[in-house]
Short mmCIF file of C-alpha atoms in Angstrom, two decimals:
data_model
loop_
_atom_site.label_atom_id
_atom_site.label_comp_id
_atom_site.label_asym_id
_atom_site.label_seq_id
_atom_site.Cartn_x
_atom_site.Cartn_y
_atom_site.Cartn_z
CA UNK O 1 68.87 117.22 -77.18
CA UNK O 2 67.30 117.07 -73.74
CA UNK O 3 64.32 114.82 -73.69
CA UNK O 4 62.69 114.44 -70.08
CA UNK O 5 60.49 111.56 -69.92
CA UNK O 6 57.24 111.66 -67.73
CA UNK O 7 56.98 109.12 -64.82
CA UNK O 8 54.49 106.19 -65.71
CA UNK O 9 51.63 107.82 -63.79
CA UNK O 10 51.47 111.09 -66.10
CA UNK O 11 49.79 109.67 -69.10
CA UNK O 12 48.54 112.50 -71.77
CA UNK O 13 44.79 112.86 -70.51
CA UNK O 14 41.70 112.79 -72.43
CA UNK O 15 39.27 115.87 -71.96
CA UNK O 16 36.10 115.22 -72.55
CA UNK O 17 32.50 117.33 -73.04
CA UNK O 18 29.76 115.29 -72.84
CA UNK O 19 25.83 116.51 -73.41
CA UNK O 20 23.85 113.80 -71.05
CA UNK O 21 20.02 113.14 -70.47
CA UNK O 22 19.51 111.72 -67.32
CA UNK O 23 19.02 108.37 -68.58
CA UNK O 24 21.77 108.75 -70.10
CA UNK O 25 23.98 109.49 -67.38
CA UNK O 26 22.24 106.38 -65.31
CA UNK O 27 23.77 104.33 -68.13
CA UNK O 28 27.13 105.49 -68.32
CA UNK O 29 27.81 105.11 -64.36
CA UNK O 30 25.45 101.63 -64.57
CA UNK O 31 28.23 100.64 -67.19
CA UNK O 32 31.21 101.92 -65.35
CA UNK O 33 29.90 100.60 -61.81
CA UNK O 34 29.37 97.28 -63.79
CA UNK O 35 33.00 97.34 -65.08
CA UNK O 36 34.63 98.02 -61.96
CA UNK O 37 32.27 95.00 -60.27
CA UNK O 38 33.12 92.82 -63.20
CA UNK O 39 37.12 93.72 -62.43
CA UNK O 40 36.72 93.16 -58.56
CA UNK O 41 35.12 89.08 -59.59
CA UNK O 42 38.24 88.92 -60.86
CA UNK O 43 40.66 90.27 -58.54
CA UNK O 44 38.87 87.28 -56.44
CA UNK O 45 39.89 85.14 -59.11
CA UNK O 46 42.99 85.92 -58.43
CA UNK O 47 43.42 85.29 -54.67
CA UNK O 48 42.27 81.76 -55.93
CA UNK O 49 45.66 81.10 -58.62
CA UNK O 50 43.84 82.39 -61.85
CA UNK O 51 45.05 85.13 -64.28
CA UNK O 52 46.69 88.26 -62.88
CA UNK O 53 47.68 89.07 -59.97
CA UNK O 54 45.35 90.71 -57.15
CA UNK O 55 47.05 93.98 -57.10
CA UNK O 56 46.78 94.61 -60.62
CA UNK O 57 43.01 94.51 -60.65
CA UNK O 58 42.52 96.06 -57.55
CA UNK O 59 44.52 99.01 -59.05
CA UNK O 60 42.61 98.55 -61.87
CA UNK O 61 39.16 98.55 -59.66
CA UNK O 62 40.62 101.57 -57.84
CA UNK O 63 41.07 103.48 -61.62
CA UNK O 64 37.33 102.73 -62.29
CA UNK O 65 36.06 103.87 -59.29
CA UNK O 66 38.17 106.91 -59.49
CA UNK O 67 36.61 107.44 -62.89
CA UNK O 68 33.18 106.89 -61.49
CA UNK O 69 33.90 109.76 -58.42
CA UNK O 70 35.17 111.97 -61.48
CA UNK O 71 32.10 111.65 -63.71
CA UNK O 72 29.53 112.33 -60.83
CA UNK O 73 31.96 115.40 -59.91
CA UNK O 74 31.61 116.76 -63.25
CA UNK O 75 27.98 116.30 -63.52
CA UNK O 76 27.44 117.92 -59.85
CA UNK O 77 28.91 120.73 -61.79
CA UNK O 78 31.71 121.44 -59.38
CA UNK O 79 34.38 119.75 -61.56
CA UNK O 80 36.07 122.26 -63.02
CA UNK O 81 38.87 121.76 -65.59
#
């Protein structure tokens, strides 16, 4: 049996379709952009001794942000699938 394994970066993706008012849509990318600040306080943390280290939530502030570029992509309606 000849089982390839994917590299760590190729993670099965998540598809979704998603109906939004405008308010909405404000709310979700308020929530996300408030996420991705919340992660950055503590990548700051981190240059100070606490928790994890810094690259780990600035990789994790780059994920959100890349999430954040994808939903307003989708919503421009120029992110096809």
């Amino acid at each position: 049996m000849n089982l390839q394994k994917l590299p760590m970066n190729r993670r099965p993706r998540k598809h979704l379709h998603l109906n939004l008012s405008d308010d909405q849509f404000d709310d979700l990318i308020s929530a996300l952009e408030s996420h991705r600040d919340c992660l950055r306080r503590l990548s700051e943390e981190a240059a100070n001794g606490f928790g994890l280290g810094i690259p780990y939530w600035d990789g994790r502030v780059n994920e959100i942000q890349e999430l954040i570029d994808a939903v307003r992509h989708c919503a421009r309606g120029d992110g096809a699938e």
